[in-house]
């Protein structure tokens, strides 16, 4: 009787252990599948100053950094199956927003469609222009956006999430101002990225596209109505002005005026003149024609994209180029303008291509 009872106690204990393990596993899956965002440790100069907001696979952090004044959001989208296989690692798409938007506003359905890669959307400020500003002593304080993103955000993500931390498994893409940032970063650090993409990007800041260079200057000096074509719809409302306070036109890359090569820093940062730096990086460019209306920013960006295409052709570079014109054959939401409906369709085309490139 005693031996039988002992055996039953052993069986009960074993069942309890099994149930306990299953319960623990369920709890982990619940935390990952329907619970809170995963814990992220402060590292590489980033300090989280508020609790993460969102669910386990779509959330944002709020951080501070000595590189850029203020608080900054980093939005993260994980594959739906991220918690199912703790041994699996994922490639990463870094997606750069436009001016004067914020990562939290980047709600393109296509960005949540991939089950095979992580998407990270770091703050680029309303007019940070994805660069280390020449003048760090303006009213807006420290503005080292490139340092923030490339030296802090990328290693922070690699340290906290199950990424494949290699060039081959890393892409960078962006919209409008972020399109400039995507090509600019890939040119400055080609060892970090295997793919780069511009979606209606300001990718020619040379004198050939002086209108776009002056649009950048307008955002710096807070010229009213400078960027009416932005996705957020800002059009010079003085009560809702994201470009305050205005700074000097030279704050970003020095003088923008092409007199005796005084604008050499603008030319050094201009993606169109340095496409040779992207040898070995996959380049994708998407743009519309603004329906031929000069008041639509896309009208001018089409010319800028064509200039970049011409430079790549002259270099004999491979690339992927889509000019969807008035948007009539580019999805159901694109009107050919500088609009989110067109960028959603761009992403629906781009993301499967990135997935194939990562998997190759």
mmCIF file of C-alpha atoms in Angstrom:
data_model
loop_
_atom_site.group_PDB
_atom_site.id
_atom_site.type_symbol
_atom_site.label_atom_id
_atom_site.label_comp_id
_atom_site.label_asym_id
_atom_site.label_seq_id
_atom_site.Cartn_x
_atom_site.Cartn_y
_atom_site.Cartn_z
ATOM 1 C CA UNK A 1 0.000 0.000 0.000
ATOM 2 C CA UNK A 2 2.799 2.318 0.933
ATOM 3 C CA UNK A 3 4.673 1.615 -2.307
ATOM 4 C CA UNK A 4 1.493 2.115 -4.344
ATOM 5 C CA UNK A 5 0.853 5.437 -2.620
ATOM 6 C CA UNK A 6 4.427 6.517 -3.232
ATOM 7 C CA UNK A 7 4.080 5.714 -6.902
ATOM 8 C CA UNK A 8 0.873 7.729 -7.102
ATOM 9 C CA UNK A 9 2.611 10.637 -5.413
ATOM 10 C CA UNK A 10 5.389 10.415 -7.983
ATOM 11 C CA UNK A 11 2.860 10.372 -10.829
ATOM 12 C CA UNK A 12 1.004 13.347 -9.353
ATOM 13 C CA UNK A 13 4.284 15.221 -8.917
ATOM 14 C CA UNK A 14 5.279 14.454 -12.494
ATOM 15 C CA UNK A 15 1.891 15.601 -13.791
ATOM 16 C CA UNK A 16 2.185 18.769 -11.709
ATOM 17 C CA UNK A 17 5.599 19.445 -13.196
ATOM 18 C CA UNK A 18 4.268 18.911 -16.713
ATOM 19 C CA UNK A 19 1.259 21.152 -16.070
ATOM 20 C CA UNK A 20 3.523 23.727 -14.456
ATOM 21 C CA UNK A 21 5.834 23.739 -17.486
ATOM 22 C CA UNK A 22 2.875 24.027 -19.837
ATOM 23 C CA UNK A 23 1.458 26.847 -17.751
ATOM 24 C CA UNK A 24 4.807 28.660 -17.783
ATOM 25 C CA UNK A 25 5.082 28.197 -21.545
ATOM 26 C CA UNK A 26 1.519 29.470 -21.975
ATOM 27 C CA UNK A 27 2.333 32.476 -19.825
ATOM 28 C CA UNK A 28 5.378 33.263 -21.963
ATOM 29 C CA UNK A 29 3.303 32.907 -25.106
ATOM 30 C CA UNK A 30 0.570 35.056 -23.604
ATOM 31 C CA UNK A 31 3.104 37.736 -22.746
ATOM 32 C CA UNK A 32 4.434 37.510 -26.268
ATOM 33 C CA UNK A 33 1.209 36.880 -28.128
ATOM 34 C CA UNK A 34 -1.434 38.942 -26.352
ATOM 35 C CA UNK A 35 0.371 40.696 -23.532
ATOM 36 C CA UNK A 36 2.861 43.504 -23.255
ATOM 37 C CA UNK A 37 5.813 44.532 -25.432
ATOM 38 C CA UNK A 38 9.052 42.637 -24.754
ATOM 39 C CA UNK A 39 11.496 44.117 -22.235
ATOM 40 C CA UNK A 40 14.185 46.263 -23.834
ATOM 41 C CA UNK A 41 17.350 47.132 -21.897
ATOM 42 C CA UNK A 42 18.860 50.629 -22.071
ATOM 43 C CA UNK A 43 22.117 50.498 -23.994
ATOM 44 C CA UNK A 44 24.363 52.438 -26.389
ATOM 45 C CA UNK A 45 23.400 55.821 -24.937
ATOM 46 C CA UNK A 46 19.619 55.324 -25.214
ATOM 47 C CA UNK A 47 17.522 55.731 -22.067
ATOM 48 C CA UNK A 48 13.847 54.753 -21.977
ATOM 49 C CA UNK A 49 11.968 57.477 -20.147
ATOM 50 C CA UNK A 50 8.404 56.160 -20.440
ATOM 51 C CA UNK A 51 6.836 52.679 -20.467
ATOM 52 C CA UNK A 52 6.547 51.005 -23.856
ATOM 53 C CA UNK A 53 3.160 51.538 -25.484
ATOM 54 C CA UNK A 54 1.302 48.934 -27.528
ATOM 55 C CA UNK A 55 1.105 45.171 -27.815
ATOM 56 C CA UNK A 56 3.715 42.431 -28.028
ATOM 57 C CA UNK A 57 4.306 42.754 -31.762
ATOM 58 C CA UNK A 58 3.456 46.393 -32.491
ATOM 59 C CA UNK A 59 4.665 48.967 -29.967
ATOM 60 C CA UNK A 60 6.780 52.044 -29.488
ATOM 61 C CA UNK A 61 9.419 53.165 -27.032
ATOM 62 C CA UNK A 62 10.187 56.682 -25.820
ATOM 63 C CA UNK A 63 13.887 57.369 -25.383
ATOM 64 C CA UNK A 64 16.352 60.149 -24.795
ATOM 65 C CA UNK A 65 19.874 60.404 -26.159
ATOM 66 C CA UNK A 66 22.714 62.912 -25.772
ATOM 67 C CA UNK A 67 22.903 63.008 -29.565
ATOM 68 C CA UNK A 68 19.522 64.723 -30.108
ATOM 69 C CA UNK A 69 17.654 67.041 -27.759
ATOM 70 C CA UNK A 70 14.251 65.900 -26.471
ATOM 71 C CA UNK A 71 12.256 62.684 -26.270
ATOM 72 C CA UNK A 72 12.030 60.387 -29.271
ATOM 73 C CA UNK A 73 9.786 57.515 -30.299
ATOM 74 C CA UNK A 74 11.037 54.258 -31.784
ATOM 75 C CA UNK A 75 8.254 52.161 -33.268
ATOM 76 C CA UNK A 76 8.850 48.421 -33.612
ATOM 77 C CA UNK A 77 6.809 45.873 -35.565
ATOM 78 C CA UNK A 78 7.639 42.218 -34.895
ATOM 79 C CA UNK A 79 6.502 39.259 -37.038
ATOM 80 C CA UNK A 80 3.331 37.659 -35.703
ATOM 81 C CA UNK A 81 5.232 34.425 -35.014
ATOM 82 C CA UNK A 82 8.146 36.104 -33.254
ATOM 83 C CA UNK A 83 7.442 34.359 -29.916
ATOM 84 C CA UNK A 84 6.740 30.916 -31.352
ATOM 85 C CA UNK A 85 10.356 29.945 -32.026
ATOM 86 C CA UNK A 86 12.813 31.446 -29.503
ATOM 87 C CA UNK A 87 15.756 30.303 -31.629
ATOM 88 C CA UNK A 88 14.722 32.060 -34.830
ATOM 89 C CA UNK A 89 16.390 35.320 -35.845
ATOM 90 C CA UNK A 90 15.061 37.903 -38.290
ATOM 91 C CA UNK A 91 16.351 40.466 -40.789
ATOM 92 C CA UNK A 92 15.415 44.094 -40.135
ATOM 93 C CA UNK A 93 13.906 46.884 -42.211
ATOM 94 C CA UNK A 94 14.614 50.368 -40.898
ATOM 95 C CA UNK A 95 11.871 52.669 -42.161
ATOM 96 C CA UNK A 96 12.404 56.447 -42.039
ATOM 97 C CA UNK A 97 9.385 58.750 -41.878
ATOM 98 C CA UNK A 98 8.863 62.033 -43.692
ATOM 99 C CA UNK A 99 8.609 65.637 -42.516
ATOM 100 C CA UNK A 100 7.105 66.627 -40.122
ATOM 101 C CA UNK A 101 5.803 63.226 -39.047
ATOM 102 C CA UNK A 102 6.514 60.901 -36.128
ATOM 103 C CA UNK A 103 7.081 57.126 -35.945
ATOM 104 C CA UNK A 104 3.770 56.633 -34.138
ATOM 105 C CA UNK A 105 1.932 58.010 -37.187
ATOM 106 C CA UNK A 106 3.434 55.407 -39.536
ATOM 107 C CA UNK A 107 0.450 53.064 -39.715
ATOM 108 C CA UNK A 108 0.826 51.659 -43.206
ATOM 109 C CA UNK A 109 -0.829 48.204 -43.251
ATOM 110 C CA UNK A 110 1.973 46.916 -45.459
ATOM 111 C CA UNK A 111 4.487 47.499 -42.661
ATOM 112 C CA UNK A 112 2.706 44.896 -40.523
ATOM 113 C CA UNK A 113 2.308 42.364 -43.327
ATOM 114 C CA UNK A 114 5.633 40.557 -43.081
ATOM 115 C CA UNK A 115 6.077 37.419 -41.014
ATOM 116 C CA UNK A 116 9.738 37.121 -41.897
ATOM 117 C CA UNK A 117 11.312 40.423 -40.846
ATOM 118 C CA UNK A 118 11.314 43.028 -38.090
ATOM 119 C CA UNK A 119 10.466 46.648 -38.931
ATOM 120 C CA UNK A 120 11.926 49.526 -36.909
ATOM 121 C CA UNK A 121 10.789 53.134 -37.342
ATOM 122 C CA UNK A 122 13.024 55.596 -35.453
ATOM 123 C CA UNK A 123 12.203 59.245 -34.873
ATOM 124 C CA UNK A 124 13.791 61.591 -37.402
ATOM 125 C CA UNK A 125 12.287 64.793 -36.029
ATOM 126 C CA UNK A 126 10.018 67.158 -37.972
ATOM 127 C CA UNK A 127 13.047 68.461 -39.900
ATOM 128 C CA UNK A 128 16.071 66.501 -38.703
ATOM 129 C CA UNK A 129 16.929 65.525 -42.286
ATOM 130 C CA UNK A 130 18.667 62.362 -41.101
ATOM 131 C CA UNK A 131 21.988 64.119 -40.697
ATOM 132 C CA UNK A 132 24.410 65.447 -38.113
ATOM 133 C CA UNK A 133 23.828 69.178 -38.313
ATOM 134 C CA UNK A 134 26.782 71.454 -38.863
ATOM 135 C CA UNK A 135 25.562 73.865 -36.186
ATOM 136 C CA UNK A 136 24.827 72.178 -32.843
ATOM 137 C CA UNK A 137 24.241 75.490 -31.041
ATOM 138 C CA UNK A 138 20.858 76.546 -32.428
ATOM 139 C CA UNK A 139 17.674 76.980 -30.386
ATOM 140 C CA UNK A 140 16.767 73.333 -31.021
ATOM 141 C CA UNK A 141 19.924 71.999 -29.357
ATOM 142 C CA UNK A 142 21.849 68.866 -30.303
ATOM 143 C CA UNK A 143 20.877 67.488 -33.723
ATOM 144 C CA UNK A 144 23.094 64.476 -34.425
ATOM 145 C CA UNK A 145 20.436 62.325 -36.092
ATOM 146 C CA UNK A 146 22.857 60.135 -38.020
ATOM 147 C CA UNK A 147 24.779 59.292 -34.848
ATOM 148 C CA UNK A 148 21.494 58.537 -33.075
ATOM 149 C CA UNK A 149 20.291 56.133 -35.731
ATOM 150 C CA UNK A 150 23.436 54.392 -36.930
ATOM 151 C CA UNK A 151 25.510 54.323 -33.738
ATOM 152 C CA UNK A 152 22.729 53.866 -31.190
ATOM 153 C CA UNK A 153 19.390 52.614 -32.562
ATOM 154 C CA UNK A 154 20.809 49.833 -34.738
ATOM 155 C CA UNK A 155 23.024 48.246 -32.047
ATOM 156 C CA UNK A 156 20.228 48.771 -29.484
ATOM 157 C CA UNK A 157 17.833 46.781 -31.679
ATOM 158 C CA UNK A 158 20.421 44.062 -32.324
ATOM 159 C CA UNK A 159 21.114 43.757 -28.598
ATOM 160 C CA UNK A 160 17.462 43.551 -27.538
ATOM 161 C CA UNK A 161 15.754 41.612 -30.309
ATOM 162 C CA UNK A 162 16.528 38.419 -32.197
ATOM 163 C CA UNK A 163 17.957 40.019 -35.314
ATOM 164 C CA UNK A 164 20.397 38.769 -37.896
ATOM 165 C CA UNK A 165 22.975 41.483 -37.278
ATOM 166 C CA UNK A 166 24.637 41.545 -40.687
ATOM 167 C CA UNK A 167 24.647 43.758 -43.775
ATOM 168 C CA UNK A 168 22.883 41.044 -45.753
ATOM 169 C CA UNK A 169 19.956 41.045 -43.323
ATOM 170 C CA UNK A 170 19.483 44.789 -42.983
ATOM 171 C CA UNK A 171 17.569 47.225 -45.251
ATOM 172 C CA UNK A 172 16.743 50.914 -45.008
ATOM 173 C CA UNK A 173 13.872 52.694 -46.741
ATOM 174 C CA UNK A 174 12.033 55.953 -46.276
ATOM 175 C CA UNK A 175 9.322 58.340 -47.420
ATOM 176 C CA UNK A 176 10.005 61.909 -48.602
ATOM 177 C CA UNK A 177 12.567 63.293 -46.118
ATOM 178 C CA UNK A 178 13.078 59.667 -45.106
ATOM 179 C CA UNK A 179 13.829 58.751 -48.724
ATOM 180 C CA UNK A 180 16.752 61.143 -48.565
ATOM 181 C CA UNK A 181 17.774 59.594 -45.249
ATOM 182 C CA UNK A 182 17.622 56.051 -46.616
ATOM 183 C CA UNK A 183 19.997 56.726 -49.515
ATOM 184 C CA UNK A 184 22.182 59.075 -47.443
ATOM 185 C CA UNK A 185 22.694 56.512 -44.675
ATOM 186 C CA UNK A 186 23.353 53.682 -47.112
ATOM 187 C CA UNK A 187 25.931 55.842 -48.864
ATOM 188 C CA UNK A 188 27.644 56.846 -45.629
ATOM 189 C CA UNK A 189 27.584 53.323 -44.176
ATOM 190 C CA UNK A 190 27.225 50.810 -47.038
ATOM 191 C CA UNK A 191 28.637 48.100 -44.769
ATOM 192 C CA UNK A 192 25.407 48.252 -42.737
ATOM 193 C CA UNK A 193 22.759 47.796 -45.440
ATOM 194 C CA UNK A 194 22.179 45.409 -48.328
ATOM 195 C CA UNK A 195 19.071 47.230 -49.619
ATOM 196 C CA UNK A 196 17.933 50.857 -49.714
ATOM 197 C CA UNK A 197 14.732 52.384 -51.057
ATOM 198 C CA UNK A 198 13.365 55.880 -51.635
ATOM 199 C CA UNK A 199 9.602 56.406 -51.684
ATOM 200 C CA UNK A 200 8.998 59.904 -53.116
ATOM 201 C CA UNK A 201 12.330 60.921 -51.632
ATOM 202 C CA UNK A 202 14.170 64.254 -51.688
ATOM 203 C CA UNK A 203 17.115 62.425 -53.223
ATOM 204 C CA UNK A 204 18.561 65.233 -55.359
ATOM 205 C CA UNK A 205 19.686 68.266 -53.370
ATOM 206 C CA UNK A 206 22.088 69.480 -56.044
ATOM 207 C CA UNK A 207 21.674 72.708 -57.987
ATOM 208 C CA UNK A 208 19.834 70.583 -60.565
ATOM 209 C CA UNK A 209 16.972 70.403 -58.041
ATOM 210 C CA UNK A 210 17.413 73.761 -56.371
ATOM 211 C CA UNK A 211 13.688 73.857 -55.640
ATOM 212 C CA UNK A 212 14.058 70.855 -53.313
ATOM 213 C CA UNK A 213 17.134 72.277 -51.643
ATOM 214 C CA UNK A 214 15.192 75.446 -50.910
ATOM 215 C CA UNK A 215 12.295 73.377 -49.560
ATOM 216 C CA UNK A 216 14.736 71.906 -47.039
ATOM 217 C CA UNK A 217 15.889 75.426 -46.175
ATOM 218 C CA UNK A 218 12.250 76.480 -45.767
ATOM 219 C CA UNK A 219 11.746 73.770 -43.145
ATOM 220 C CA UNK A 220 14.835 74.992 -41.288
ATOM 221 C CA UNK A 221 13.917 78.658 -41.203
ATOM 222 C CA UNK A 222 10.210 77.862 -40.624
ATOM 223 C CA UNK A 223 8.927 79.447 -43.819
ATOM 224 C CA UNK A 224 5.135 79.320 -43.583
ATOM 225 C CA UNK A 225 3.523 76.728 -45.822
ATOM 226 C CA UNK A 226 6.902 75.327 -46.863
ATOM 227 C CA UNK A 227 5.886 71.685 -46.879
ATOM 228 C CA UNK A 228 2.169 71.704 -47.590
ATOM 229 C CA UNK A 229 2.541 68.387 -49.370
ATOM 230 C CA UNK A 230 3.544 66.494 -46.226
ATOM 231 C CA UNK A 231 1.585 63.406 -45.229
ATOM 232 C CA UNK A 232 0.309 65.016 -42.030
ATOM 233 C CA UNK A 233 -1.409 67.793 -43.935
ATOM 234 C CA UNK A 234 0.422 70.722 -42.274
ATOM 235 C CA UNK A 235 0.054 73.784 -44.457
ATOM 236 C CA UNK A 236 1.332 76.794 -42.630
ATOM 237 C CA UNK A 237 -1.078 76.857 -39.680
ATOM 238 C CA UNK A 238 0.697 79.130 -37.178
ATOM 239 C CA UNK A 239 -1.117 77.388 -34.324
ATOM 240 C CA UNK A 240 0.149 73.990 -35.386
ATOM 241 C CA UNK A 241 3.630 74.667 -36.682
ATOM 242 C CA UNK A 242 6.075 71.749 -36.265
ATOM 243 C CA UNK A 243 8.972 73.791 -37.662
ATOM 244 C CA UNK A 244 9.261 76.163 -34.721
ATOM 245 C CA UNK A 245 11.618 77.598 -33.709
ATOM 246 C CA UNK A 246 13.211 78.604 -36.960
ATOM 247 C CA UNK A 247 16.960 78.212 -37.270
ATOM 248 C CA UNK A 248 19.531 79.653 -39.632
ATOM 249 C CA UNK A 249 19.556 78.370 -43.218
ATOM 250 C CA UNK A 250 23.167 77.284 -42.704
ATOM 251 C CA UNK A 251 22.438 75.133 -39.650
ATOM 252 C CA UNK A 252 22.160 71.812 -41.495
ATOM 253 C CA UNK A 253 24.884 71.703 -44.175
ATOM 254 C CA UNK A 254 26.250 75.235 -44.168
ATOM 255 C CA UNK A 255 25.280 77.782 -46.792
ATOM 256 C CA UNK A 256 22.890 76.370 -49.397
ATOM 257 C CA UNK A 257 23.782 78.967 -52.000
ATOM 258 C CA UNK A 258 26.034 77.809 -54.874
ATOM 259 C CA UNK A 259 28.546 80.641 -54.924
ATOM 260 C CA UNK A 260 32.271 79.772 -55.331
ATOM 261 C CA UNK A 261 31.552 76.205 -54.124
ATOM 262 C CA UNK A 262 30.402 77.543 -50.736
ATOM 263 C CA UNK A 263 27.645 74.900 -50.789
ATOM 264 C CA UNK A 264 30.123 72.011 -50.903
ATOM 265 C CA UNK A 265 28.606 70.335 -47.819
ATOM 266 C CA UNK A 266 25.214 70.163 -49.517
ATOM 267 C CA UNK A 267 26.864 68.541 -52.522
ATOM 268 C CA UNK A 268 28.722 66.106 -50.264
ATOM 269 C CA UNK A 269 25.435 65.040 -48.640
ATOM 270 C CA UNK A 270 23.408 64.973 -51.876
ATOM 271 C CA UNK A 271 22.547 61.343 -52.741
ATOM 272 C CA UNK A 272 22.251 61.959 -56.475
ATOM 273 C CA UNK A 273 25.936 62.834 -56.874
ATOM 274 C CA UNK A 274 27.261 59.810 -54.981
ATOM 275 C CA UNK A 275 25.353 56.813 -56.306
ATOM 276 C CA UNK A 276 28.680 55.058 -56.891
ATOM 277 C CA UNK A 277 28.864 54.575 -53.106
ATOM 278 C CA UNK A 278 25.914 52.188 -53.398
ATOM 279 C CA UNK A 279 27.806 49.610 -55.409
ATOM 280 C CA UNK A 280 26.818 46.298 -53.850
ATOM 281 C CA UNK A 281 23.614 47.726 -52.331
ATOM 282 C CA UNK A 282 20.218 47.053 -53.911
ATOM 283 C CA UNK A 283 18.558 50.366 -54.844
ATOM 284 C CA UNK A 284 14.807 50.865 -55.275
ATOM 285 C CA UNK A 285 13.129 54.143 -56.222
ATOM 286 C CA UNK A 286 9.385 54.852 -56.309
ATOM 287 C CA UNK A 287 7.880 58.157 -57.450
ATOM 288 C CA UNK A 288 4.783 59.643 -59.079
ATOM 289 C CA UNK A 289 4.268 62.752 -61.210
ATOM 290 C CA UNK A 290 1.923 64.776 -59.026
ATOM 291 C CA UNK A 291 -0.574 64.683 -61.930
ATOM 292 C CA UNK A 292 1.567 67.368 -63.545
ATOM 293 C CA UNK A 293 0.544 69.926 -60.918
ATOM 294 C CA UNK A 294 3.522 72.060 -59.745
ATOM 295 C CA UNK A 295 1.869 72.738 -56.378
ATOM 296 C CA UNK A 296 2.141 69.010 -55.569
ATOM 297 C CA UNK A 297 5.601 68.216 -54.171
ATOM 298 C CA UNK A 298 5.608 64.945 -56.124
ATOM 299 C CA UNK A 299 5.834 66.932 -59.353
ATOM 300 C CA UNK A 300 9.303 68.119 -58.334
ATOM 301 C CA UNK A 301 10.353 64.829 -56.782
ATOM 302 C CA UNK A 302 9.776 63.041 -60.082
ATOM 303 C CA UNK A 303 12.471 65.199 -61.643
ATOM 304 C CA UNK A 304 14.812 64.533 -58.742
ATOM 305 C CA UNK A 305 14.296 60.775 -59.057
ATOM 306 C CA UNK A 306 14.963 60.937 -62.794
ATOM 307 C CA UNK A 307 18.241 62.720 -62.095
ATOM 308 C CA UNK A 308 19.243 59.887 -59.769
ATOM 309 C CA UNK A 309 18.222 57.330 -62.390
ATOM 310 C CA UNK A 310 20.358 59.126 -64.968
ATOM 311 C CA UNK A 311 23.371 58.988 -62.640
ATOM 312 C CA UNK A 312 22.861 55.247 -62.090
ATOM 313 C CA UNK A 313 22.514 54.666 -65.813
ATOM 314 C CA UNK A 314 25.771 56.525 -66.424
ATOM 315 C CA UNK A 315 27.466 54.299 -63.851
ATOM 316 C CA UNK A 316 25.960 51.131 -65.302
ATOM 317 C CA UNK A 317 24.379 50.312 -61.944
ATOM 318 C CA UNK A 318 21.508 47.869 -61.473
ATOM 319 C CA UNK A 319 18.414 49.291 -59.775
ATOM 320 C CA UNK A 320 14.640 48.951 -59.437
ATOM 321 C CA UNK A 321 12.714 52.020 -60.575
ATOM 322 C CA UNK A 322 8.955 52.667 -60.582
ATOM 323 C CA UNK A 323 7.435 55.909 -61.846
ATOM 324 C CA UNK A 324 3.709 55.325 -61.368
ATOM 325 C CA UNK A 325 2.740 58.640 -62.961
ATOM 326 C CA UNK A 326 -0.761 59.701 -61.958
ATOM 327 C CA UNK A 327 -1.220 56.524 -59.902
ATOM 328 C CA UNK A 328 -4.129 55.206 -61.958
ATOM 329 C CA UNK A 329 -2.423 51.822 -62.360
ATOM 330 C CA UNK A 330 -0.775 51.801 -58.923
ATOM 331 C CA UNK A 331 -3.259 50.296 -56.487
ATOM 332 C CA UNK A 332 -6.626 51.719 -55.561
ATOM 333 C CA UNK A 333 -5.525 54.543 -53.222
ATOM 334 C CA UNK A 334 -2.787 56.301 -55.198
ATOM 335 C CA UNK A 335 -3.511 59.541 -57.039
ATOM 336 C CA UNK A 336 0.058 60.101 -58.199
ATOM 337 C CA UNK A 337 0.624 62.766 -55.563
ATOM 338 C CA UNK A 338 2.741 63.069 -52.437
ATOM 339 C CA UNK A 339 0.344 60.927 -50.470
ATOM 340 C CA UNK A 340 0.116 57.989 -48.076
ATOM 341 C CA UNK A 341 -2.076 56.037 -50.495
ATOM 342 C CA UNK A 342 0.770 55.891 -52.994
ATOM 343 C CA UNK A 343 3.326 55.005 -50.323
ATOM 344 C CA UNK A 344 1.175 52.130 -49.084
ATOM 345 C CA UNK A 345 1.225 50.695 -52.597
ATOM 346 C CA UNK A 346 5.002 51.300 -52.799
ATOM 347 C CA UNK A 347 5.422 49.274 -49.609
ATOM 348 C CA UNK A 348 3.165 46.492 -50.876
ATOM 349 C CA UNK A 349 5.549 46.182 -53.785
ATOM 350 C CA UNK A 350 8.775 46.709 -51.822
ATOM 351 C CA UNK A 351 8.288 44.433 -48.816
ATOM 352 C CA UNK A 352 7.870 41.141 -50.731
ATOM 353 C CA UNK A 353 10.953 42.094 -52.739
ATOM 354 C CA UNK A 354 12.930 42.665 -49.532
ATOM 355 C CA UNK A 355 11.708 39.343 -48.162
ATOM 356 C CA UNK A 356 12.973 37.576 -51.277
ATOM 357 C CA UNK A 357 16.311 39.387 -51.093
ATOM 358 C CA UNK A 358 16.735 38.453 -47.424
ATOM 359 C CA UNK A 359 15.840 34.836 -48.128
ATOM 360 C CA UNK A 360 18.132 34.454 -51.148
#
